Amino acid sequence: MELAVFRDDMRIILSEYMQQNPMSTNTQLFSFLALLNAYVPESYLLMSECQQILGPPDPIHGGPPFEERMEPFTFCINESSQKCMIDPLVAQISVQVLADLGISRSATVKKLMFYLCGDQPQPHILQFVKDLLTKRELGVNGEEKFSRLIEDIREKEKFSNAVSVLKTASNKLRQYHIYPQTLSRLYYIRGGNIDYNKAEEWARTAIDRAPNNSYVADTLGQVYKNRFMREARRLEDILPMAKTAFRAFKEVERKAEKEEGPEMNDMAGTVSISNSFNDRGLFGFIQVAKIAFEKLGAARSFIQNLKMEVKTKFDFFEWYLTYSKPDMTSTEPHYFWKDVALCYEKYTTEAAAESRSFPGLLDGLNHGLFTSKGRRAGFEEAEQTVSDLEEIQEDLKTTYEANPDNVKAAESYILSNILLSNKMHNSPKLTPVSELKAIIHRFLDTDVGRRSPEFYLMALLLFWPEEEPQVVQDEDDEEVEQPATDDEGSEEQTCEVEESNEEQEPSREPGQHDLMFEPDLRQHVTFMEKAFGNSVAKYLRGRYLVPLFFLGKGSGLSRWIHKSRLDAIVENEVDAELAGEQDESDEEKLRRINEKWITGDVWRIPEVEDMLLPVRVEHTPTMPQEHEEEEVLVCAGGKKIKVKVVEPCSALSTMLFYLGFTIQGPVVF
């Protein structure tokens, strides 16, 4: 009611004043402030900029004060530290009233750029204009296609006005690629009559301004992909349009490979910086391949020639989505894995869910979970049974025994046993740990320090020392406690800490070459991190590394708890909470699941506490540098091993945490 009254009052004030002063500079300034704060709430104009818009006479030269010149709008404007702004809610009402009175959003933003984006615009103005025209908000179904202002201009005015605004920005701010890039997207996504020629033209303009930027190059690929999908019907059109789209996405991939993370910003020779690897070139290729298959069918030689490339890109996304996600609480859009898996199945006739690769095996235990990528993609994936896992283990055992020198076969065979133990810890099919250790031993003293992260993950899981669970003693049991003797050192004395020498060979006596030896865990943690850096770190930068296993209270293989078991517990907890509540939507369920991980509530669930083995950690004496992750020391087998920290630790010298393993190495939670 109050808002309606305020809106009516504003309409009366503005209409009366504008009838008498339609072109006044204070109306112009008010419209700028209203537009800025309606769409960019924290934005402002400096008092000097306001005076520039109002024009002479300036108060310092004897002119009337700012408040007087801004009547009748003064009551809406907040002044603080030489900055002027309007309350966002008041601004939104004002923008709509102004639009009803003939001062449109598009006209206002173009005039704002004319006044404030001259030869040397202020950095804050450049940022506000960028946010106005290009900042896409997060909606119910993910990120919106365009900024709120562009969408409002398109919907409340007309498409050509949105085009005109972006053209003005592109011509006014010629050093920035974002405006022609957004204009290109507008032409192929939101046009009443989609114009691919204009979309291509503006995409190329954006590329000219940022020739090394893979994200800009992706816009051109998207233009070609969408045109191919919607317009290619005849064979003579399908092949050339598909090839054009493939070339564009391969160019995106090429540029993405050359981009570096922000830590390389000051390094000579760095051509482009991105916080995360741009996977859109690889994914765009998959989408075009899927469309081509649907348009051409499996019989075409063109389709057959794409099979290996599709397989290569499927392999990438399989480990990429198994080992990481955008951040702790978000995942790729539902269609992402769906398109990858369906394209792979079309070209290979193999089911993605039945993959026997290392990441495919790891993902198998996720089948059926609410948070699994298959479930999000809408696939019907049954939970793996004990017999399923026993069959997989038998097959991989046969494969390994036929290829005993194949390290990948060894890795997969060992992993299949760990996964089976998660489903049935006493399965008669399980291979004894001693035999699995012997298998990994065959590879430990060759290619030292140059194996894959998967190899070192298996080595660390097999050889990580078994610790007795820490028992909290009851007060009634005090009589069994024995005083420490001089021979009993503190944990500080019994747990050594030293830097591992990643180049040295595992030590053993002469003649011991074929005997079992315990590998240096610190050294192999270093090897694993180095292998991660050399192979996949570039592609996973800026992403959250998913914990693959946690250290549990069992023994042998059964002490390594696959994350799916924690996910199942959390899912059951949330289901119990939601039972009988009004909002039982998937969105609410996912929100609550994420909340338990963010807040750490997952570690306080009794079933999780009973399953996992706490470890004691200590802070390292050195502080992490910029772009470095925090590390702590974990005591294992009498040694202190440096491990990563998922969340920053408190300043306490020692605390209890849970140990997990990502594809980079050990981490504590």
XYZ file of C-alpha atoms in Angstrom, residues 64 72 99 101 122 180 240 292 312 317 431 551 558 593 611 642:
16
model
C 22.943 27.835 -6.111
C 11.897 18.616 -6.633
C 9.394 5.464 -18.610
C 6.224 9.703 -18.853
C 36.470 7.220 -14.711
C 30.034 -6.451 -29.393
C 29.821 -27.354 -44.663
C 25.501 -33.788 -36.955
C 38.796 -38.197 -26.737
C 34.723 -34.743 -19.528
C 42.086 -59.618 -3.570
C 39.949 -42.415 5.844
C 37.571 -51.222 3.940
C 22.354 -30.991 1.026
C 32.366 -44.262 9.941
C 51.971 -31.963 4.652
